[in-house]
PDB file of C-alpha atoms in Angstrom:
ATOM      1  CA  UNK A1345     -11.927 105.902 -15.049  1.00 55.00           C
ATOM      2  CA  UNK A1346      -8.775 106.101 -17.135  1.00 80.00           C
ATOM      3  CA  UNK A1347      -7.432 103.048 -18.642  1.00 93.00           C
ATOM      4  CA  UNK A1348      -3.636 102.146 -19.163  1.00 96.00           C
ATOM      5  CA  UNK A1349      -1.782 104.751 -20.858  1.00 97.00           C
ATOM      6  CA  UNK A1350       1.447 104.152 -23.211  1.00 98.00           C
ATOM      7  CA  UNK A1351       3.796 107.244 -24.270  1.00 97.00           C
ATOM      8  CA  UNK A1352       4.996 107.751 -26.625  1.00 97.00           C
ATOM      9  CA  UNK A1353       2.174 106.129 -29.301  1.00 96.00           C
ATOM     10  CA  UNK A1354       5.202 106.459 -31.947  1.00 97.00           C
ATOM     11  CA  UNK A1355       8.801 105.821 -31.419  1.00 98.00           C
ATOM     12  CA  UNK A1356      10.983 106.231 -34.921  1.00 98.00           C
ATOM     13  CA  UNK A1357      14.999 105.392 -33.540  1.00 98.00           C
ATOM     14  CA  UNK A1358      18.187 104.466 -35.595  1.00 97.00           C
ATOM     15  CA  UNK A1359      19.890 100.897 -34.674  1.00 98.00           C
ATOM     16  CA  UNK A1360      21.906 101.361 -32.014  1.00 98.00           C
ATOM     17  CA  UNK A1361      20.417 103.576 -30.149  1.00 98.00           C
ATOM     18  CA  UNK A1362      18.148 103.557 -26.613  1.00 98.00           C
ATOM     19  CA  UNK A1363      14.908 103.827 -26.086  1.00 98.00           C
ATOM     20  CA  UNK A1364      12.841 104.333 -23.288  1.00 98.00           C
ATOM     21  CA  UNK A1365       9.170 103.127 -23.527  1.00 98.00           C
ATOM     22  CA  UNK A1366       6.443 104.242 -20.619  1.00 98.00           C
ATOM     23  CA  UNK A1367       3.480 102.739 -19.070  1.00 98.00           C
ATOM     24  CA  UNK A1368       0.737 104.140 -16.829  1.00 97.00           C
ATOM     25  CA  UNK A1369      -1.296 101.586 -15.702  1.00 96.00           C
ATOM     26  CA  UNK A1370      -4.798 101.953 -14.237  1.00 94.00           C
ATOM     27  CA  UNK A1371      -4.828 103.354 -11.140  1.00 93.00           C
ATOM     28  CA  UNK A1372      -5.502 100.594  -8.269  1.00 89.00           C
ATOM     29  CA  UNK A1373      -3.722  97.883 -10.258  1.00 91.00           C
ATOM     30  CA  UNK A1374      -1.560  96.199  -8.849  1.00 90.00           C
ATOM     31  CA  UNK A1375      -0.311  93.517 -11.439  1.00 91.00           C
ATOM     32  CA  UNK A1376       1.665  94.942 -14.746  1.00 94.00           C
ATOM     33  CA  UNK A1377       2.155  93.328 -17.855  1.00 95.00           C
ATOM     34  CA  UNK A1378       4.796  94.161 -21.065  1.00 97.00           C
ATOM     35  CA  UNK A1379       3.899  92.586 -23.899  1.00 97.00           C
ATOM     36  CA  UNK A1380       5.014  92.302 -27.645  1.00 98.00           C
ATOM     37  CA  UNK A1381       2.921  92.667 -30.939  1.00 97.00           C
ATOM     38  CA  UNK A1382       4.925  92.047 -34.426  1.00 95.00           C
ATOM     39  CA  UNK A1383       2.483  92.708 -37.621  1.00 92.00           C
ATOM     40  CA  UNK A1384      -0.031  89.873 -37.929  1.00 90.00           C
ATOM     41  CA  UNK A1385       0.881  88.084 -34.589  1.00 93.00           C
ATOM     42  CA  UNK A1386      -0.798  87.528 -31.168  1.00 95.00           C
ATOM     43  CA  UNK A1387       0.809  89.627 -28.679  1.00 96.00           C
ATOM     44  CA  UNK A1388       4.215  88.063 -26.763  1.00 96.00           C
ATOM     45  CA  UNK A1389       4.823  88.131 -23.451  1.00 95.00           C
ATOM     46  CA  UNK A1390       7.741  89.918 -22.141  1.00 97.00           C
ATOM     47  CA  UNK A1391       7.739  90.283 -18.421  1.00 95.00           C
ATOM     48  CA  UNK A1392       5.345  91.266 -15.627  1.00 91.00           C
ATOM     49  CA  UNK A1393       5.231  92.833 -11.981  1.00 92.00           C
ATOM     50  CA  UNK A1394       3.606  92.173  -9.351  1.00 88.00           C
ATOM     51  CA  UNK A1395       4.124  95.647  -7.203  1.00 86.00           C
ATOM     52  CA  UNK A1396       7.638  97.151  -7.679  1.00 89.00           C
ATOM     53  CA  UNK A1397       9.440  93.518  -8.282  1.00 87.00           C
ATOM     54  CA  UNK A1398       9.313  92.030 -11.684  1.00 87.00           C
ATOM     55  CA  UNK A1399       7.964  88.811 -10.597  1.00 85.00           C
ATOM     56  CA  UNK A1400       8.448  87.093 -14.252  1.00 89.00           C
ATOM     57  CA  UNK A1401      11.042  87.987 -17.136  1.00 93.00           C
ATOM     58  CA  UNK A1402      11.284  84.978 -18.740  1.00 92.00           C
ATOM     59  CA  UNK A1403       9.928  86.219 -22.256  1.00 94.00           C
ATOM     60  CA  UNK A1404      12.229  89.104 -22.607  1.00 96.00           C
ATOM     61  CA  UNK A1405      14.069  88.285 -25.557  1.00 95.00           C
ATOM     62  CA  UNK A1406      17.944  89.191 -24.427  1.00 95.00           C
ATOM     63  CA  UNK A1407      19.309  91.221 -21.696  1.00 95.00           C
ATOM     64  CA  UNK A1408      19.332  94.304 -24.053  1.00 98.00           C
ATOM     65  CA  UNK A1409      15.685  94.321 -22.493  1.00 98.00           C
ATOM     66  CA  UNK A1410      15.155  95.737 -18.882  1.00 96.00           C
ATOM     67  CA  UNK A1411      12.106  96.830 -16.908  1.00 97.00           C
ATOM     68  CA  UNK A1412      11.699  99.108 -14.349  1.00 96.00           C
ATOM     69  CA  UNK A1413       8.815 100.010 -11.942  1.00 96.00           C
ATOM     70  CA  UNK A1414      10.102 101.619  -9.048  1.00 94.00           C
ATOM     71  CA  UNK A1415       7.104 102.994  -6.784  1.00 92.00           C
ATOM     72  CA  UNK A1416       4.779 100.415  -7.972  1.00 89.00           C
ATOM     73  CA  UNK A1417       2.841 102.022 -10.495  1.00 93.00           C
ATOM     74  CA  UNK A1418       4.212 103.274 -13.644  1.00 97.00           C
ATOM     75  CA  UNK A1419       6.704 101.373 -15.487  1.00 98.00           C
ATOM     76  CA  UNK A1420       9.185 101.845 -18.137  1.00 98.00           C
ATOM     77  CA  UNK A1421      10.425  99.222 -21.060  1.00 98.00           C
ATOM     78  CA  UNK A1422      14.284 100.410 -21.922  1.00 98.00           C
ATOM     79  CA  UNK A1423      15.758  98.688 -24.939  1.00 98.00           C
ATOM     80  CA  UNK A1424      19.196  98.912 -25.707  1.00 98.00           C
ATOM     81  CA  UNK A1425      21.457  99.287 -28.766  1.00 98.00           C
ATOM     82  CA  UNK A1426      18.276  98.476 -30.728  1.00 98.00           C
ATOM     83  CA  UNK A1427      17.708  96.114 -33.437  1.00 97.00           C
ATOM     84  CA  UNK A1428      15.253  96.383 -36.481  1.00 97.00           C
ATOM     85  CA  UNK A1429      14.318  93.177 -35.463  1.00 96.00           C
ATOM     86  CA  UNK A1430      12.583  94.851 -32.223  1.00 98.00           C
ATOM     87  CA  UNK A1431      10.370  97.101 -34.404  1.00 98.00           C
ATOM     88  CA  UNK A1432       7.137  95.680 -32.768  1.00 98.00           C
ATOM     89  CA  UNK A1433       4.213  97.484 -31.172  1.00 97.00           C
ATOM     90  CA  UNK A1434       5.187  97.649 -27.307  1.00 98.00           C
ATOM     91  CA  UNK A1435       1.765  97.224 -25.453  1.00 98.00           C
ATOM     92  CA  UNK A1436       1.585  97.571 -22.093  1.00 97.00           C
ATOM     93  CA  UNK A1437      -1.485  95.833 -19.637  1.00 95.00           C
ATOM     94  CA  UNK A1438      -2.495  96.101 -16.487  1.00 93.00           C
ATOM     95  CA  UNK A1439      -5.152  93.812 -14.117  1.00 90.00           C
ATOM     96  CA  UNK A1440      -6.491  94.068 -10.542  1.00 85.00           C
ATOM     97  CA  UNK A1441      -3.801  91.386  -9.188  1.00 74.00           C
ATOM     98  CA  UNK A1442      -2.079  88.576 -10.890  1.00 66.00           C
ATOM     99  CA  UNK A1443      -4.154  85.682 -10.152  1.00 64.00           C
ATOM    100  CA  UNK A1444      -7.641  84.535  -9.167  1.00 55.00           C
ATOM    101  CA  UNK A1445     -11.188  85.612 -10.286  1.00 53.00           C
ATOM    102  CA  UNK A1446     -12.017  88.898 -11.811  1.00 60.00           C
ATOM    103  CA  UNK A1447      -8.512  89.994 -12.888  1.00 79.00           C
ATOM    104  CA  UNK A1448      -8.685  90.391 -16.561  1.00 86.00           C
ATOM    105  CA  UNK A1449      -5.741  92.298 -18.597  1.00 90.00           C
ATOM    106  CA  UNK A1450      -6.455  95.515 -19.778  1.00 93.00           C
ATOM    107  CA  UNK A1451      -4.502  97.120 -22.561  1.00 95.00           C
ATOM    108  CA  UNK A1452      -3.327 100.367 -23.317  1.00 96.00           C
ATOM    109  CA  UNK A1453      -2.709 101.688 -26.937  1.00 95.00           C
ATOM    110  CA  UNK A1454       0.313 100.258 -27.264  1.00 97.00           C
ATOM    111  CA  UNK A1455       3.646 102.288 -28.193  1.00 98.00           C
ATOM    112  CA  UNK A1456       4.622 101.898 -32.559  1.00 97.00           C
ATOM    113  CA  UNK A1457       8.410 101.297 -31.870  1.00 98.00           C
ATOM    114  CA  UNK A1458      10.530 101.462 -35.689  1.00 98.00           C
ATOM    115  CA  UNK A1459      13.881 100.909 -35.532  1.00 98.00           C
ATOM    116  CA  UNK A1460      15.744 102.033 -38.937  1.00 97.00           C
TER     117      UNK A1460
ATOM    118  CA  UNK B 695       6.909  74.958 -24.917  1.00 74.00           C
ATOM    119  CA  UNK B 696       3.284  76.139 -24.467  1.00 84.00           C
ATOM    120  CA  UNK B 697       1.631  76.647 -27.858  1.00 91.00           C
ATOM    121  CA  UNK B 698      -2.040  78.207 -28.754  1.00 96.00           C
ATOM    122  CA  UNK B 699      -3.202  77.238 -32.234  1.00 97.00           C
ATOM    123  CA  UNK B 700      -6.022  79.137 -34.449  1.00 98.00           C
ATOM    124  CA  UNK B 701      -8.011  78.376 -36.883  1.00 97.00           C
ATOM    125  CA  UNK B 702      -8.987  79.825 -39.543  1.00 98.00           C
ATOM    126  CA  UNK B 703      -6.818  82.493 -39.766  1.00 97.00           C
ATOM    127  CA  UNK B 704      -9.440  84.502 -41.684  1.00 98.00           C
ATOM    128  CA  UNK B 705     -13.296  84.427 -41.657  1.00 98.00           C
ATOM    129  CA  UNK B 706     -15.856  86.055 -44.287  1.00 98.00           C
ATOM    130  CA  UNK B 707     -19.801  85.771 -43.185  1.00 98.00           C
ATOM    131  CA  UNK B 708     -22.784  87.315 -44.271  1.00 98.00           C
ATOM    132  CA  UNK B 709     -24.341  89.647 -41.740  1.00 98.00           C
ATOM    133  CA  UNK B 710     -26.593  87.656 -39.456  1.00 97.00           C
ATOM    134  CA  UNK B 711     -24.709  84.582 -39.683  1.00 97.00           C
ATOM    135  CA  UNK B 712     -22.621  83.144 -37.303  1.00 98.00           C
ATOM    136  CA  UNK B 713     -19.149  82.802 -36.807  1.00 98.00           C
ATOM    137  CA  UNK B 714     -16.753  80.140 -34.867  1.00 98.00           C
ATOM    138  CA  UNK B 715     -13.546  80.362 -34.201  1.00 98.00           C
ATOM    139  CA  UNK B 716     -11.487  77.773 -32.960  1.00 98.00           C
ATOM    140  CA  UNK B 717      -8.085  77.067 -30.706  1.00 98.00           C
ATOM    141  CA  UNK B 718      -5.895  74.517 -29.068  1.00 97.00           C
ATOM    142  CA  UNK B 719      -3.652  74.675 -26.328  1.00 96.00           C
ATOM    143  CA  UNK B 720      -1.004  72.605 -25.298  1.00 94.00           C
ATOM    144  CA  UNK B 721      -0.279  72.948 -21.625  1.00 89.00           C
ATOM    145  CA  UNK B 722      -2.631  71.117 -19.588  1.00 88.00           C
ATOM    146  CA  UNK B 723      -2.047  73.560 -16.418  1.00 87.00           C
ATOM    147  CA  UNK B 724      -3.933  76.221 -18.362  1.00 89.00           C
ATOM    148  CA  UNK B 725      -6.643  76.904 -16.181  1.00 88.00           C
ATOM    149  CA  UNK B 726      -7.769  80.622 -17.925  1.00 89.00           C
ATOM    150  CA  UNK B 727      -8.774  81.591 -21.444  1.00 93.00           C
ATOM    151  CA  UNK B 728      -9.857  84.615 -22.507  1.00 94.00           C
ATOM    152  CA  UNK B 729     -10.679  85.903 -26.319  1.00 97.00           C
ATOM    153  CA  UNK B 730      -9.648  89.777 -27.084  1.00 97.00           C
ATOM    154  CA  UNK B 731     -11.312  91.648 -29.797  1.00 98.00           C
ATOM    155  CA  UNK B 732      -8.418  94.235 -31.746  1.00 97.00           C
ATOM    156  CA  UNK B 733      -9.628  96.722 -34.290  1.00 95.00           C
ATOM    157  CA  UNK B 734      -7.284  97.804 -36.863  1.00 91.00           C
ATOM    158  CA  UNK B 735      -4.494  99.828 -34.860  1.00 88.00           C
ATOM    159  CA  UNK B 736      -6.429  99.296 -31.404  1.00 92.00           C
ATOM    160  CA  UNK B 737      -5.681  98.261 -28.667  1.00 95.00           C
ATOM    161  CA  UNK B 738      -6.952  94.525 -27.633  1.00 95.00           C
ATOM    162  CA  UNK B 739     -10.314  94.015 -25.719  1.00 95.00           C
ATOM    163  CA  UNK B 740     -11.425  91.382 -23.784  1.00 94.00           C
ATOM    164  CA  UNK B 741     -14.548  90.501 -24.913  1.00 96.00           C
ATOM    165  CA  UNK B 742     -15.128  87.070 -22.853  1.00 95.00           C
ATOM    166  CA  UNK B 743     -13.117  84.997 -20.921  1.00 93.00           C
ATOM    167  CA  UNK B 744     -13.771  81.234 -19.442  1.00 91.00           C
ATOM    168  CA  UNK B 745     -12.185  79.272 -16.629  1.00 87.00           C
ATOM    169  CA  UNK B 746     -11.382  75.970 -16.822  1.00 83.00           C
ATOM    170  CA  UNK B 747     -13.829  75.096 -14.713  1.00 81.00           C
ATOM    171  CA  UNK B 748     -16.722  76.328 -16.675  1.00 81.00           C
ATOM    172  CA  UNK B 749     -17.751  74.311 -20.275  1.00 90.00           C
ATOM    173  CA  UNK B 750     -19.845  76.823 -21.469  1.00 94.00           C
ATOM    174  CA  UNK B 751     -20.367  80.995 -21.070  1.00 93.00           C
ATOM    175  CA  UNK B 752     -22.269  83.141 -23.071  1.00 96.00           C
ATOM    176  CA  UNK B 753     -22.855  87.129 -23.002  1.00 94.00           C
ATOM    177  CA  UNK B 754     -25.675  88.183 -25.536  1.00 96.00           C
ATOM    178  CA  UNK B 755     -23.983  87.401 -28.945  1.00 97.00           C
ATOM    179  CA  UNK B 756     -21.169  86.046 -27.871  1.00 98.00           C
ATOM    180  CA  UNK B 757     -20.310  82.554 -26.388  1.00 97.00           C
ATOM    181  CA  UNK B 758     -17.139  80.090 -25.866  1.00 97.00           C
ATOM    182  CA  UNK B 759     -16.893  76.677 -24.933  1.00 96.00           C
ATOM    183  CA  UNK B 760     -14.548  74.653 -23.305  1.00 95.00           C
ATOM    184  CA  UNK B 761     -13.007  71.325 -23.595  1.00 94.00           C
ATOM    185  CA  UNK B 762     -10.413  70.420 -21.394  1.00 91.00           C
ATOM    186  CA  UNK B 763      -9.914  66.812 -21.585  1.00 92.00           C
ATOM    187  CA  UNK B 764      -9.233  67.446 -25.580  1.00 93.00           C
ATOM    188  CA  UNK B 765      -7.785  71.330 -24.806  1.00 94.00           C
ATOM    189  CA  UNK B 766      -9.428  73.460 -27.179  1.00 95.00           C
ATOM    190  CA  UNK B 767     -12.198  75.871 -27.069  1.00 97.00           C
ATOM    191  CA  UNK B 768     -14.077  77.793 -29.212  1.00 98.00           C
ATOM    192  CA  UNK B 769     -15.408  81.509 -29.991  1.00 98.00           C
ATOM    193  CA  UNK B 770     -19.000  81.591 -31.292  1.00 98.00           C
ATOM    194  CA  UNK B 771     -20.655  84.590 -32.265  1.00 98.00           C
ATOM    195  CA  UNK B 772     -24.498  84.884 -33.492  1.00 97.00           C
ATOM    196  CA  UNK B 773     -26.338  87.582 -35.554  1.00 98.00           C
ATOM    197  CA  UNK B 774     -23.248  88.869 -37.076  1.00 98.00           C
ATOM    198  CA  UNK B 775     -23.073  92.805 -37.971  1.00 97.00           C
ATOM    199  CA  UNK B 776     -20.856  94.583 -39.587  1.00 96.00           C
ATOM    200  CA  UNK B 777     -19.376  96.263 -36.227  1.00 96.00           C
ATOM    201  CA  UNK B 778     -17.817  92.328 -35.550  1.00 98.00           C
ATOM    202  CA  UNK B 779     -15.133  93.335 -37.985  1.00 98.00           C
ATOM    203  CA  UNK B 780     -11.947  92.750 -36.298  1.00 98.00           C
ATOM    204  CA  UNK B 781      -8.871  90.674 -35.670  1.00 98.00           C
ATOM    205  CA  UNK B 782      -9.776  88.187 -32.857  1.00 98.00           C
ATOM    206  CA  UNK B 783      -7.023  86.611 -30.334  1.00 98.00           C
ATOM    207  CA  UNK B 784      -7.701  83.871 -28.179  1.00 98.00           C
ATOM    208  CA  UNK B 785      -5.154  83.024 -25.414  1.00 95.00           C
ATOM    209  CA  UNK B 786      -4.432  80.758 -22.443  1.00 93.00           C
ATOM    210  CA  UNK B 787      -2.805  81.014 -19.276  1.00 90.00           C
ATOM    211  CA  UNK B 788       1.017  80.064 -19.211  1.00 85.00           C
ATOM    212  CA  UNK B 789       0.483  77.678 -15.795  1.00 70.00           C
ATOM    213  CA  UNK B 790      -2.108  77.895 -13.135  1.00 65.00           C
ATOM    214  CA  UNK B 791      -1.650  80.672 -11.293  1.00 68.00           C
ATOM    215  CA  UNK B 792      -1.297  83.841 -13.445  1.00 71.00           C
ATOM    216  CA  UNK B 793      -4.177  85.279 -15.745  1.00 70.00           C
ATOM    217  CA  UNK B 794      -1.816  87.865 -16.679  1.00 80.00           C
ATOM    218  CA  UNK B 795       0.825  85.716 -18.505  1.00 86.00           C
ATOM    219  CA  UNK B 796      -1.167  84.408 -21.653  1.00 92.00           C
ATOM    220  CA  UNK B 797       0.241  82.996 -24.873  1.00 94.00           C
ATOM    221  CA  UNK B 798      -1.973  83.802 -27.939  1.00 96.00           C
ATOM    222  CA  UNK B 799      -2.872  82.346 -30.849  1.00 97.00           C
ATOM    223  CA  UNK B 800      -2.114  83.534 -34.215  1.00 96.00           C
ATOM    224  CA  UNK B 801      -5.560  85.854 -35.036  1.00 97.00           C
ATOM    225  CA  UNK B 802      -8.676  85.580 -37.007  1.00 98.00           C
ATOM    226  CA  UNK B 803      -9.233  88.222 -39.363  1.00 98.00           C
ATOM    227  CA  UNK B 804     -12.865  88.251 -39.120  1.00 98.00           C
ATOM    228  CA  UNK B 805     -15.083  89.807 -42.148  1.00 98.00           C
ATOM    229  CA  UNK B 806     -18.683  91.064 -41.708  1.00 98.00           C
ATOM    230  CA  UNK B 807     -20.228  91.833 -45.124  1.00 96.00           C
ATOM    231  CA  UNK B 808     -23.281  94.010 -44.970  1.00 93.00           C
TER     232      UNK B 808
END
C-alpha cells in the first residue's frame, strides 16, 4: 500500500514568516512521529502522537513549534516566525502503535524546509 | 541526556568484503535498536532492528549484535556490492516503552567500490 506521504517535498520561506508542513501517514497507523534532519546528522526527534493527542513534545525545540492532528490521521508541523536556523529536512514517520513488537517507523520523503 | 555514538563516520570496502559498523548508547532503559539505511536525498529505511532481548539477528547479508551489559551493538554486513552505498543510522529507544522515539547516531557514510 501507500507509505507516509510529506507535502510539500520543498518549502523555500523568508525569516519571519509561517509555514505549514503536512503529513499523511500510512493508513491504519495509529502512532505518528515528527522528526528533524540537519545536513550530515541523524534525524531529531520532535514530537509524536499517539491518536489525535500529542502524547510527547519534549524535543520540539521552542514553542514557535506546534503540532496538530485533529481526526487522528494526518498531521501538520506549523513553525512560526521562522529562523534560518530551522532550515532542516522535516520528515515525518509513522508505525502500527507506539510500543511493543512489530511496530517499526516508517518514513516518508521528508519535506526540504529553507528559510532565507 | 541519552546519547548514541558512531563509529566510523565513513567506511570504504572493496566489493565482497565486509563491513561493521559500530554504536553506543547511553541509557540503560533502551530496550529497541534498529539500523536505517538512507540513500542520498531518501528517505530512511529500516533495514534490521534488534530487541534487547535478542544478542544476535541476522537477515541474509545483514546482521547486528547486541551487548547490553557494555551498551553497544553493531551493524555487520557480508558480500558487499555496490548497491550497499549509503548513509547508515543506527538508533535506540529513548526509555522502554516507545519504539517510535529513537535518538540516532551520527551516520556512516558507507563506500562500496566495484
Amino acid at each position: 500500500g501507500a507509505g507516509v506521504s510529506q507535502t510539500p517535498s520543498n518549502k523555500v520561506t523568508e525569516k519571519g514568516k509561517y509555514v505549514e508542513l503536512r503529513c499523511d501517514p500510512i493508513s491504519g497507523h495509529t502512532a505518528l512521529y515528527w522528526y528533524r534532519q540537519s545536513l550530515g546528522q541523524g534525524p531529531e526527534f520532535l514530537i509524536y502522537f499517539q491518536g489525535t493527542g500529542a502524547a510527547d513534545d519534549s524535543g520540539l525545540p521552542n514553542d514557535r513549534f506546534f503540532a496538530v492532528r485533529p481526526e487522528g490521521s494526518v498531521s501538520t508541523l506549523k513553525i512560526q516566525r521562522t529562523e534560518r536556523g530551522d532550515s532542516a529536512v522535516y520528515l515525518c514517520a509513522s508505525s502500527l502503535k507506539a510500543g511493543g513488537l512489530g511496530s517499526p517507523l516508517h518514513f516518508g520523503n521528508g519535506t526540504r524546509l529553507t528559510v532565507t | 541526556g541519552e546519547n548514541v555514538e558512531q563509529h566510523p563516520s565513513t567506511l570504504s570496502v572493496q566489493e565482497g568484503d565486509s563491513a561493521v559498523i559500530k554504536c553506543t548508547y547511553s541509557d540503560s532503559a533502551s530496550n529497541y535498536f534498529p539500523w536505517y539505511k538512507q540513500e542520498l536525498g531518501k528517505r530512511p529505511q529500516l533495514i534490521i532492528d534488534i530487541r534487547s532481548n535478542v544478542g544476535e539477528k541476522k537477515d541474509q547479508r545483514i546482521a547486528v549484535t547486541l551487548n547490553k551489559t557494555a551498551k553497544h551493538f553493531s551493524l555487520h554486513i557480508t558480500e558487499t556490492q555496490p548497491e550497499d552505498s549509503a548513509v547508515y543510522f543506527c538508533a535506540a529507544s529513548i526509555g522502554p516503552s516507545n519504539t517510535g522515539k529513537l535518538i540516532f547516531g551520527q551516520g556512516t557514510t558507507l563506500q562500496v567500490k566495484p
